């Protein structure tokens, strides 16, 4: 007989099973999960999160992305476009466990939201489209998760879609992501025949009641036609896990049919060790497969106790120190996001790694070396806030009203300070001039831009020294479009914006030497400095380095910080067209000083010597190259390829996917402004594309002069 369970969990049970826990803590640390939902755009992250909130009892009505009613897509720009723009945090409870969730964007322009979320999370759920499989942004977010060694489980969504192919997704994850994936579920049917899932651990089939919006979960015997396949898949699962877990291998050697409990524990250990990625499947939109996914989050993803202790350095001694996840360790936390809220002012999103953050206490910022008093502490649910008196170890929450904090800052106690590793963010690739429509709007525009810059580390503001224009820089056209829209709607500032422009870079192609002698009298005081340096190209993406290959007798130590500052100034301004210099090695190899030498003299000499060195090292103008992935009907493929060729595109790969041709190509960013409109026109609105930055490459010599003379 089938077992029917009404599996919509309204329980917000609290328990404590740790040896020592602070009074007032809700869920035990061992029963806490900090997870992110990551994926390519339109794979179904937000739809999956909405179902998680519904079945866990956090919300009582399912919101839909296509209706603009999704809880986590609360910004009006998200609701209008049907995409996630900003990562949203929330908390729900499932099977006596507290799950803190961050729903992240999938669009490449907002990849910073994924980066900073993964920095503070203990685990992640990667959502993949059963039709599209591994798409470009899937690779990007997977790479980001790998960088921070975040344990993951995978959810193959949209199994109800025409063309859904579970095995193809598994194959692509192994080939493209080099991921150690293994199915823990099999789909029961596909496309319009998708009925439910086959659980390979419990060896039973699961269906979800359509009339109850999936709340009624029915457990039945595995259908006869899938029984052999399920047995083979379970055997493969056990062997795969046993190869990665010694304890299971011992059990397996004794008895090849290991127990359910032993298999679950082994999968958990291997997942937390990043040796294995369990794969689940379902259809979030059709309310199928989400409750088993929640069970998997609880069963296989780590608690704060299961991940290594967070490490940082002591600001004074610069010794490395570690903080265990405990309420009784000294306070340590990381500000991973800043937002400006019209009701609470500046709001810092904080992950508490150790200790307790209490309302009214003083907290220390090692970057600014200043302390601030905590006014309000908040538990977050999208754009709703709940006041709390304390945030415990392992929790994610908000601190309101902090003026001195910015993204990447550490929160700690002044008498036991720690500086945690900062978050690295990509450089913007597109820029645009902006100015207020009226004089009255000028100050308001400056304030709005500063707030938005504080929120988003990939949004930069600068002033063009020649024209006096305010230049804003971002990760793509959509990024700057959203910024403009927010300035108008949220800040009520009227502004004129120019056309988007490519954020070019400069670099050197050869090794070159540069020198400069600064010998001047300024304000009645003589200043002298002489400097010699070498510049050389570095590997693409390697960044800049500055080193001193000269004794302190020739270039004294007290002048070296000024020299380095001068070199950094020159690297920011370039020599060809005031574009930043990247991927260049600078080595100071000689110089001369006297009793008239000063920091100002050496700083000025460093600027001019670097410019001389770069000019002698074959300077090149670089442009950002984008990876374009286009999904086009076959009858329009020729037009799409011809258009790419006219845009200086290089086709990497063309592959057939059902009735769609998927084209991957490298195209200069300068050639893809307004591409969405052109592609719609070429294909009668039937093609779509995604784009992400790949690298910087030299601009063709025939085009360099026209760019520099604009």
PDB file of N, CA, C and O in Angstrom, residues 365-423:
ATOM      1  N   UNK A 365      36.403  47.354  13.785  1.00  0.00           N
ATOM      2  CA  UNK A 365      36.686  47.140  12.372  1.00  0.00           C
ATOM      3  C   UNK A 365      38.201  47.236  12.169  1.00  0.00           C
ATOM      4  O   UNK A 365      38.764  48.329  12.220  1.00  0.00           O
ATOM      5  N   UNK A 366      38.897  46.111  11.957  1.00  0.00           N
ATOM      6  CA  UNK A 366      40.363  46.153  11.825  1.00  0.00           C
ATOM      7  C   UNK A 366      40.843  46.987  10.637  1.00  0.00           C
ATOM      8  O   UNK A 366      41.965  47.493  10.656  1.00  0.00           O
ATOM      9  N   UNK A 367      40.011  47.116   9.584  1.00  0.00           N
ATOM     10  CA  UNK A 367      40.447  47.899   8.420  1.00  0.00           C
ATOM     11  C   UNK A 367      40.563  49.378   8.771  1.00  0.00           C
ATOM     12  O   UNK A 367      41.555  50.033   8.441  1.00  0.00           O
ATOM     13  N   UNK A 368      39.551  49.919   9.441  1.00  0.00           N
ATOM     14  CA  UNK A 368      39.556  51.345   9.792  1.00  0.00           C
ATOM     15  C   UNK A 368      40.186  51.598  11.154  1.00  0.00           C
ATOM     16  O   UNK A 368      40.465  52.738  11.506  1.00  0.00           O
ATOM     17  N   UNK A 369      40.383  50.493  11.932  1.00  0.00           N
ATOM     18  CA  UNK A 369      40.872  50.574  13.310  1.00  0.00           C
ATOM     19  C   UNK A 369      39.965  51.452  14.173  1.00  0.00           C
ATOM     20  O   UNK A 369      40.419  52.199  15.036  1.00  0.00           O
ATOM     21  N   UNK A 370      38.689  51.371  13.916  1.00  0.00           N
ATOM     22  CA  UNK A 370      37.717  52.138  14.692  1.00  0.00           C
ATOM     23  C   UNK A 370      36.630  51.205  15.218  1.00  0.00           C
ATOM     24  O   UNK A 370      36.383  50.141  14.664  1.00  0.00           O
ATOM     25  N   UNK A 371      35.987  51.654  16.294  1.00  0.00           N
ATOM     26  CA  UNK A 371      34.897  50.866  16.863  1.00  0.00           C
ATOM     27  C   UNK A 371      33.568  51.572  16.616  1.00  0.00           C
ATOM     28  O   UNK A 371      33.515  52.796  16.482  1.00  0.00           O
ATOM     29  N   UNK A 372      32.512  50.769  16.531  1.00  0.00           N
ATOM     30  CA  UNK A 372      31.164  51.306  16.380  1.00  0.00           C
ATOM     31  C   UNK A 372      30.221  50.547  17.300  1.00  0.00           C
ATOM     32  O   UNK A 372      30.436  49.364  17.593  1.00  0.00           O
ATOM     33  N   UNK A 373      29.165  51.213  17.702  1.00  0.00           N
ATOM     34  CA  UNK A 373      28.174  50.590  18.573  1.00  0.00           C
ATOM     35  C   UNK A 373      27.056  49.994  17.717  1.00  0.00           C
ATOM     36  O   UNK A 373      26.598  50.612  16.761  1.00  0.00           O
ATOM     37  N   UNK A 374      26.632  48.788  18.054  1.00  0.00           N
ATOM     38  CA  UNK A 374      25.567  48.124  17.314  1.00  0.00           C
ATOM     39  C   UNK A 374      24.222  48.682  17.767  1.00  0.00           C
ATOM     40  O   UNK A 374      23.859  48.563  18.947  1.00  0.00           O
ATOM     41  N   UNK A 375      23.492  49.278  16.823  1.00  0.00           N
ATOM     42  CA  UNK A 375      22.179  49.838  17.158  1.00  0.00           C
ATOM     43  C   UNK A 375      21.069  48.803  17.054  1.00  0.00           C
ATOM     44  O   UNK A 375      20.390  48.483  18.026  1.00  0.00           O
ATOM     45  N   UNK A 376      20.913  48.242  15.840  1.00  0.00           N
ATOM     46  CA  UNK A 376      19.850  47.258  15.611  1.00  0.00           C
ATOM     47  C   UNK A 376      20.422  46.016  14.953  1.00  0.00           C
ATOM     48  O   UNK A 376      21.285  46.102  14.075  1.00  0.00           O
ATOM     49  N   UNK A 377      19.927  44.871  15.386  1.00  0.00           N
ATOM     50  CA  UNK A 377      20.244  43.599  14.747  1.00  0.00           C
ATOM     51  C   UNK A 377      18.968  43.061  14.123  1.00  0.00           C
ATOM     52  O   UNK A 377      17.890  43.132  14.729  1.00  0.00           O
ATOM     53  N   UNK A 378      19.094  42.497  12.924  1.00  0.00           N
ATOM     54  CA  UNK A 378      17.912  42.070  12.185  1.00  0.00           C
ATOM     55  C   UNK A 378      18.089  40.662  11.632  1.00  0.00           C
ATOM     56  O   UNK A 378      19.181  40.288  11.191  1.00  0.00           O
ATOM     57  N   UNK A 379      17.002  39.888  11.655  1.00  0.00           N
ATOM     58  CA  UNK A 379      16.945  38.637  10.902  1.00  0.00           C
ATOM     59  C   UNK A 379      16.262  38.965   9.588  1.00  0.00           C
ATOM     60  O   UNK A 379      15.271  39.696   9.561  1.00  0.00           O
ATOM     61  N   UNK A 380      16.777  38.439   8.488  1.00  0.00           N
ATOM     62  CA  UNK A 380      16.359  38.889   7.162  1.00  0.00           C
ATOM     63  C   UNK A 380      15.435  37.883   6.495  1.00  0.00           C
ATOM     64  O   UNK A 380      15.656  36.681   6.562  1.00  0.00           O
ATOM     65  N   UNK A 381      14.404  38.411   5.843  1.00  0.00           N
ATOM     66  CA  UNK A 381      13.555  37.593   4.972  1.00  0.00           C
ATOM     67  C   UNK A 381      13.232  38.434   3.746  1.00  0.00           C
ATOM     68  O   UNK A 381      12.277  39.210   3.746  1.00  0.00           O
ATOM     69  N   UNK A 382      14.091  38.292   2.710  1.00  0.00           N
ATOM     70  CA  UNK A 382      14.003  39.134   1.505  1.00  0.00           C
ATOM     71  C   UNK A 382      14.052  40.601   1.947  1.00  0.00           C
ATOM     72  O   UNK A 382      15.015  41.018   2.572  1.00  0.00           O
ATOM     73  N   UNK A 383      13.002  41.390   1.662  1.00  0.00           N
ATOM     74  CA  UNK A 383      13.020  42.799   2.053  1.00  0.00           C
ATOM     75  C   UNK A 383      12.294  43.055   3.367  1.00  0.00           C
ATOM     76  O   UNK A 383      12.033  44.203   3.731  1.00  0.00           O
ATOM     77  N   UNK A 384      11.943  41.994   4.094  1.00  0.00           N
ATOM     78  CA  UNK A 384      11.324  42.145   5.409  1.00  0.00           C
ATOM     79  C   UNK A 384      12.377  41.914   6.484  1.00  0.00           C
ATOM     80  O   UNK A 384      13.302  41.120   6.313  1.00  0.00           O
ATOM     81  N   UNK A 385      12.252  42.603   7.602  1.00  0.00           N
ATOM     82  CA  UNK A 385      13.227  42.500   8.682  1.00  0.00           C
ATOM     83  C   UNK A 385      12.528  42.160   9.996  1.00  0.00           C
ATOM     84  O   UNK A 385      11.417  42.587  10.246  1.00  0.00           O
ATOM     85  N   UNK A 386      13.235  41.416  10.823  1.00  0.00           N
ATOM     86  CA  UNK A 386      12.731  41.084  12.152  1.00  0.00           C
ATOM     87  C   UNK A 386      13.814  41.429  13.165  1.00  0.00           C
ATOM     88  O   UNK A 386      14.941  40.943  13.084  1.00  0.00           O
ATOM     89  N   UNK A 387      13.496  42.319  14.115  1.00  0.00           N
ATOM     90  CA  UNK A 387      14.471  42.725  15.129  1.00  0.00           C
ATOM     91  C   UNK A 387      14.805  41.560  16.049  1.00  0.00           C
ATOM     92  O   UNK A 387      13.911  40.834  16.509  1.00  0.00           O
ATOM     93  N   UNK A 388      16.092  41.387  16.328  1.00  0.00           N
ATOM     94  CA  UNK A 388      16.544  40.386  17.298  1.00  0.00           C
ATOM     95  C   UNK A 388      17.561  41.049  18.225  1.00  0.00           C
ATOM     96  O   UNK A 388      18.111  42.108  17.915  1.00  0.00           O
ATOM     97  N   UNK A 389      17.818  40.421  19.370  1.00  0.00           N
ATOM     98  CA  UNK A 389      18.754  40.987  20.345  1.00  0.00           C
ATOM     99  C   UNK A 389      20.169  40.462  20.172  1.00  0.00           C
ATOM    100  O   UNK A 389      21.119  41.075  20.647  1.00  0.00           O
ATOM    101  N   UNK A 390      20.288  39.302  19.514  1.00  0.00           N
ATOM    102  CA  UNK A 390      21.616  38.710  19.365  1.00  0.00           C
ATOM    103  C   UNK A 390      21.666  37.834  18.121  1.00  0.00           C
ATOM    104  O   UNK A 390      20.671  37.201  17.752  1.00  0.00           O
ATOM    105  N   UNK A 391      22.813  37.834  17.444  1.00  0.00           N
ATOM    106  CA  UNK A 391      23.096  36.890  16.366  1.00  0.00           C
ATOM    107  C   UNK A 391      24.167  35.942  16.877  1.00  0.00           C
ATOM    108  O   UNK A 391      25.228  36.377  17.345  1.00  0.00           O
ATOM    109  N   UNK A 392      23.887  34.648  16.795  1.00  0.00           N
ATOM    110  CA  UNK A 392      24.798  33.638  17.332  1.00  0.00           C
ATOM    111  C   UNK A 392      25.742  33.126  16.245  1.00  0.00           C
ATOM    112  O   UNK A 392      25.546  33.366  15.052  1.00  0.00           O
ATOM    113  N   UNK A 393      26.763  32.382  16.687  1.00  0.00           N
ATOM    114  CA  UNK A 393      27.707  31.756  15.755  1.00  0.00           C
ATOM    115  C   UNK A 393      26.954  30.917  14.736  1.00  0.00           C
ATOM    116  O   UNK A 393      26.015  30.194  15.080  1.00  0.00           O
ATOM    117  N   UNK A 394      27.355  31.036  13.467  1.00  0.00           N
ATOM    118  CA  UNK A 394      26.722  30.258  12.407  1.00  0.00           C
ATOM    119  C   UNK A 394      25.529  30.932  11.774  1.00  0.00           C
ATOM    120  O   UNK A 394      24.983  30.417  10.796  1.00  0.00           O
ATOM    121  N   UNK A 395      25.117  32.093  12.285  1.00  0.00           N
ATOM    122  CA  UNK A 395      23.923  32.751  11.747  1.00  0.00           C
ATOM    123  C   UNK A 395      24.294  33.849  10.754  1.00  0.00           C
ATOM    124  O   UNK A 395      25.409  34.378  10.751  1.00  0.00           O
ATOM    125  N   UNK A 396      23.324  34.169   9.909  1.00  0.00           N
ATOM    126  CA  UNK A 396      23.448  35.276   8.955  1.00  0.00           C
ATOM    127  C   UNK A 396      22.366  36.285   9.292  1.00  0.00           C
ATOM    128  O   UNK A 396      21.195  35.922   9.454  1.00  0.00           O
ATOM    129  N   UNK A 397      22.737  37.543   9.437  1.00  0.00           N
ATOM    130  CA  UNK A 397      21.749  38.564   9.793  1.00  0.00           C
ATOM    131  C   UNK A 397      22.182  39.928   9.323  1.00  0.00           C
ATOM    132  O   UNK A 397      23.155  40.073   8.567  1.00  0.00           O
ATOM    133  N   UNK A 398      21.468  40.949   9.772  1.00  0.00           N
ATOM    134  CA  UNK A 398      21.755  42.310   9.358  1.00  0.00           C
ATOM    135  C   UNK A 398      22.097  43.193  10.545  1.00  0.00           C
ATOM    136  O   UNK A 398      21.546  43.027  11.635  1.00  0.00           O
ATOM    137  N   UNK A 399      23.026  44.126  10.335  1.00  0.00           N
ATOM    138  CA  UNK A 399      23.370  45.135  11.340  1.00  0.00           C
ATOM    139  C   UNK A 399      23.023  46.482  10.731  1.00  0.00           C
ATOM    140  O   UNK A 399      23.551  46.850   9.676  1.00  0.00           O
ATOM    141  N   UNK A 400      22.106  47.210  11.367  1.00  0.00           N
ATOM    142  CA  UNK A 400      21.600  48.464  10.793  1.00  0.00           C
ATOM    143  C   UNK A 400      22.347  49.671  11.355  1.00  0.00           C
ATOM    144  O   UNK A 400      22.752  49.683  12.519  1.00  0.00           O
ATOM    145  N   UNK A 401      22.532  50.668  10.488  1.00  0.00           N
ATOM    146  CA  UNK A 401      23.030  51.963  10.926  1.00  0.00           C
ATOM    147  C   UNK A 401      24.534  52.098  11.028  1.00  0.00           C
ATOM    148  O   UNK A 401      25.032  53.109  11.512  1.00  0.00           O
ATOM    149  N   UNK A 402      25.302  51.111  10.579  1.00  0.00           N
ATOM    150  CA  UNK A 402      26.764  51.202  10.676  1.00  0.00           C
ATOM    151  C   UNK A 402      27.304  52.089   9.557  1.00  0.00           C
ATOM    152  O   UNK A 402      27.052  51.843   8.388  1.00  0.00           O
ATOM    153  N   UNK A 403      28.080  53.096   9.904  1.00  0.00           N
ATOM    154  CA  UNK A 403      28.548  54.075   8.922  1.00  0.00           C
ATOM    155  C   UNK A 403      29.916  53.746   8.340  1.00  0.00           C
ATOM    156  O   UNK A 403      30.239  54.141   7.231  1.00  0.00           O
ATOM    157  N   UNK A 404      30.740  53.030   9.104  1.00  0.00           N
ATOM    158  CA  UNK A 404      32.133  52.862   8.712  1.00  0.00           C
ATOM    159  C   UNK A 404      32.423  51.538   8.012  1.00  0.00           C
ATOM    160  O   UNK A 404      33.536  51.301   7.572  1.00  0.00           O
ATOM    161  N   UNK A 405      31.410  50.669   7.925  1.00  0.00           N
ATOM    162  CA  UNK A 405      31.654  49.356   7.344  1.00  0.00           C
ATOM    163  C   UNK A 405      31.401  49.346   5.839  1.00  0.00           C
ATOM    164  O   UNK A 405      30.570  50.102   5.330  1.00  0.00           O
ATOM    165  N   UNK A 406      32.137  48.474   5.157  1.00  0.00           N
ATOM    166  CA  UNK A 406      31.929  48.269   3.730  1.00  0.00           C
ATOM    167  C   UNK A 406      32.084  46.775   3.434  1.00  0.00           C
ATOM    168  O   UNK A 406      32.517  46.009   4.296  1.00  0.00           O
ATOM    169  N   UNK A 407      31.727  46.376   2.226  1.00  0.00           N
ATOM    170  CA  UNK A 407      31.781  44.951   1.862  1.00  0.00           C
ATOM    171  C   UNK A 407      33.184  44.384   2.063  1.00  0.00           C
ATOM    172  O   UNK A 407      34.165  44.962   1.604  1.00  0.00           O
ATOM    173  N   UNK A 408      33.257  43.245   2.743  1.00  0.00           N
ATOM    174  CA  UNK A 408      34.537  42.592   2.980  1.00  0.00           C
ATOM    175  C   UNK A 408      35.164  42.900   4.322  1.00  0.00           C
ATOM    176  O   UNK A 408      36.201  42.325   4.677  1.00  0.00           O
ATOM    177  N   UNK A 409      34.543  43.805   5.107  1.00  0.00           N
ATOM    178  CA  UNK A 409      35.100  44.161   6.416  1.00  0.00           C
ATOM    179  C   UNK A 409      34.849  43.057   7.437  1.00  0.00           C
ATOM    180  O   UNK A 409      33.867  42.320   7.360  1.00  0.00           O
ATOM    181  N   UNK A 410      35.738  42.995   8.414  1.00  0.00           N
ATOM    182  CA  UNK A 410      35.615  42.038   9.507  1.00  0.00           C
ATOM    183  C   UNK A 410      34.945  42.703  10.707  1.00  0.00           C
ATOM    184  O   UNK A 410      35.211  43.862  11.014  1.00  0.00           O
ATOM    185  N   UNK A 411      34.076  41.956  11.385  1.00  0.00           N
ATOM    186  CA  UNK A 411      33.444  42.387  12.633  1.00  0.00           C
ATOM    187  C   UNK A 411      34.073  41.560  13.744  1.00  0.00           C
ATOM    188  O   UNK A 411      34.070  40.329  13.680  1.00  0.00           O
ATOM    189  N   UNK A 412      34.631  42.214  14.766  1.00  0.00           N
ATOM    190  CA  UNK A 412      35.270  41.468  15.845  1.00  0.00           C
ATOM    191  C   UNK A 412      35.301  42.304  17.118  1.00  0.00           C
ATOM    192  O   UNK A 412      34.846  43.455  17.137  1.00  0.00           O
ATOM    193  N   UNK A 413      35.854  41.722  18.175  1.00  0.00           N
ATOM    194  CA  UNK A 413      36.033  42.436  19.438  1.00  0.00           C
ATOM    195  C   UNK A 413      37.399  43.115  19.429  1.00  0.00           C
ATOM    196  O   UNK A 413      38.386  42.545  18.960  1.00  0.00           O
ATOM    197  N   UNK A 414      37.471  44.338  19.959  1.00  0.00           N
ATOM    198  CA  UNK A 414      38.712  45.107  19.896  1.00  0.00           C
ATOM    199  C   UNK A 414      39.828  44.459  20.715  1.00  0.00           C
ATOM    200  O   UNK A 414      40.995  44.500  20.324  1.00  0.00           O
ATOM    201  N   UNK A 415      39.463  43.825  21.830  1.00  0.00           N
ATOM    202  CA  UNK A 415      40.492  43.234  22.697  1.00  0.00           C
ATOM    203  C   UNK A 415      40.944  41.854  22.224  1.00  0.00           C
ATOM    204  O   UNK A 415      41.850  41.263  22.799  1.00  0.00           O
ATOM    205  N   UNK A 416      40.290  41.334  21.188  1.00  0.00           N
ATOM    206  CA  UNK A 416      40.696  40.035  20.627  1.00  0.00           C
ATOM    207  C   UNK A 416      40.421  40.070  19.123  1.00  0.00           C
ATOM    208  O   UNK A 416      39.620  39.316  18.581  1.00  0.00           O
ATOM    209  N   UNK A 417      41.132  40.969  18.437  1.00  0.00           N
ATOM    210  CA  UNK A 417      40.809  41.281  17.039  1.00  0.00           C
ATOM    211  C   UNK A 417      41.313  40.199  16.091  1.00  0.00           C
ATOM    212  O   UNK A 417      42.296  39.502  16.356  1.00  0.00           O
ATOM    213  N   UNK A 418      40.615  40.082  14.971  1.00  0.00           N
ATOM    214  CA  UNK A 418      41.007  39.187  13.887  1.00  0.00           C
ATOM    215  C   UNK A 418      40.633  39.857  12.575  1.00  0.00           C
ATOM    216  O   UNK A 418      39.623  40.562  12.484  1.00  0.00           O
ATOM    217  N   UNK A 419      41.459  39.693  11.563  1.00  0.00           N
ATOM    218  CA  UNK A 419      41.170  40.224  10.234  1.00  0.00           C
ATOM    219  C   UNK A 419      40.965  39.048   9.292  1.00  0.00           C
ATOM    220  O   UNK A 419      41.907  38.297   9.006  1.00  0.00           O
ATOM    221  N   UNK A 420      39.726  38.862   8.827  1.00  0.00           N
ATOM    222  CA  UNK A 420      39.414  37.752   7.935  1.00  0.00           C
ATOM    223  C   UNK A 420      39.775  38.101   6.499  1.00  0.00           C
ATOM    224  O   UNK A 420      39.856  39.283   6.130  1.00  0.00           O
ATOM    225  N   UNK A 421      39.967  37.076   5.682  1.00  0.00           N
ATOM    226  CA  UNK A 421      40.320  37.285   4.277  1.00  0.00           C
ATOM    227  C   UNK A 421      39.213  38.046   3.558  1.00  0.00           C
ATOM    228  O   UNK A 421      38.022  37.754   3.715  1.00  0.00           O
ATOM    229  N   UNK A 422      39.602  39.040   2.790  1.00  0.00           N
ATOM    230  CA  UNK A 422      38.633  39.873   2.071  1.00  0.00           C
ATOM    231  C   UNK A 422      38.059  39.119   0.879  1.00  0.00           C
ATOM    232  O   UNK A 422      38.482  38.008   0.559  1.00  0.00           O
ATOM    233  N   UNK A 423      37.105  39.742   0.210  1.00  0.00           N
ATOM    234  CA  UNK A 423      36.478  39.150  -0.968  1.00  0.00           C
ATOM    235  C   UNK A 423      37.033  39.836  -2.204  1.00  0.00           C
ATOM    236  O   UNK A 423      37.111  41.065  -2.259  1.00  0.00           O
TER     237      UNK A 423
END
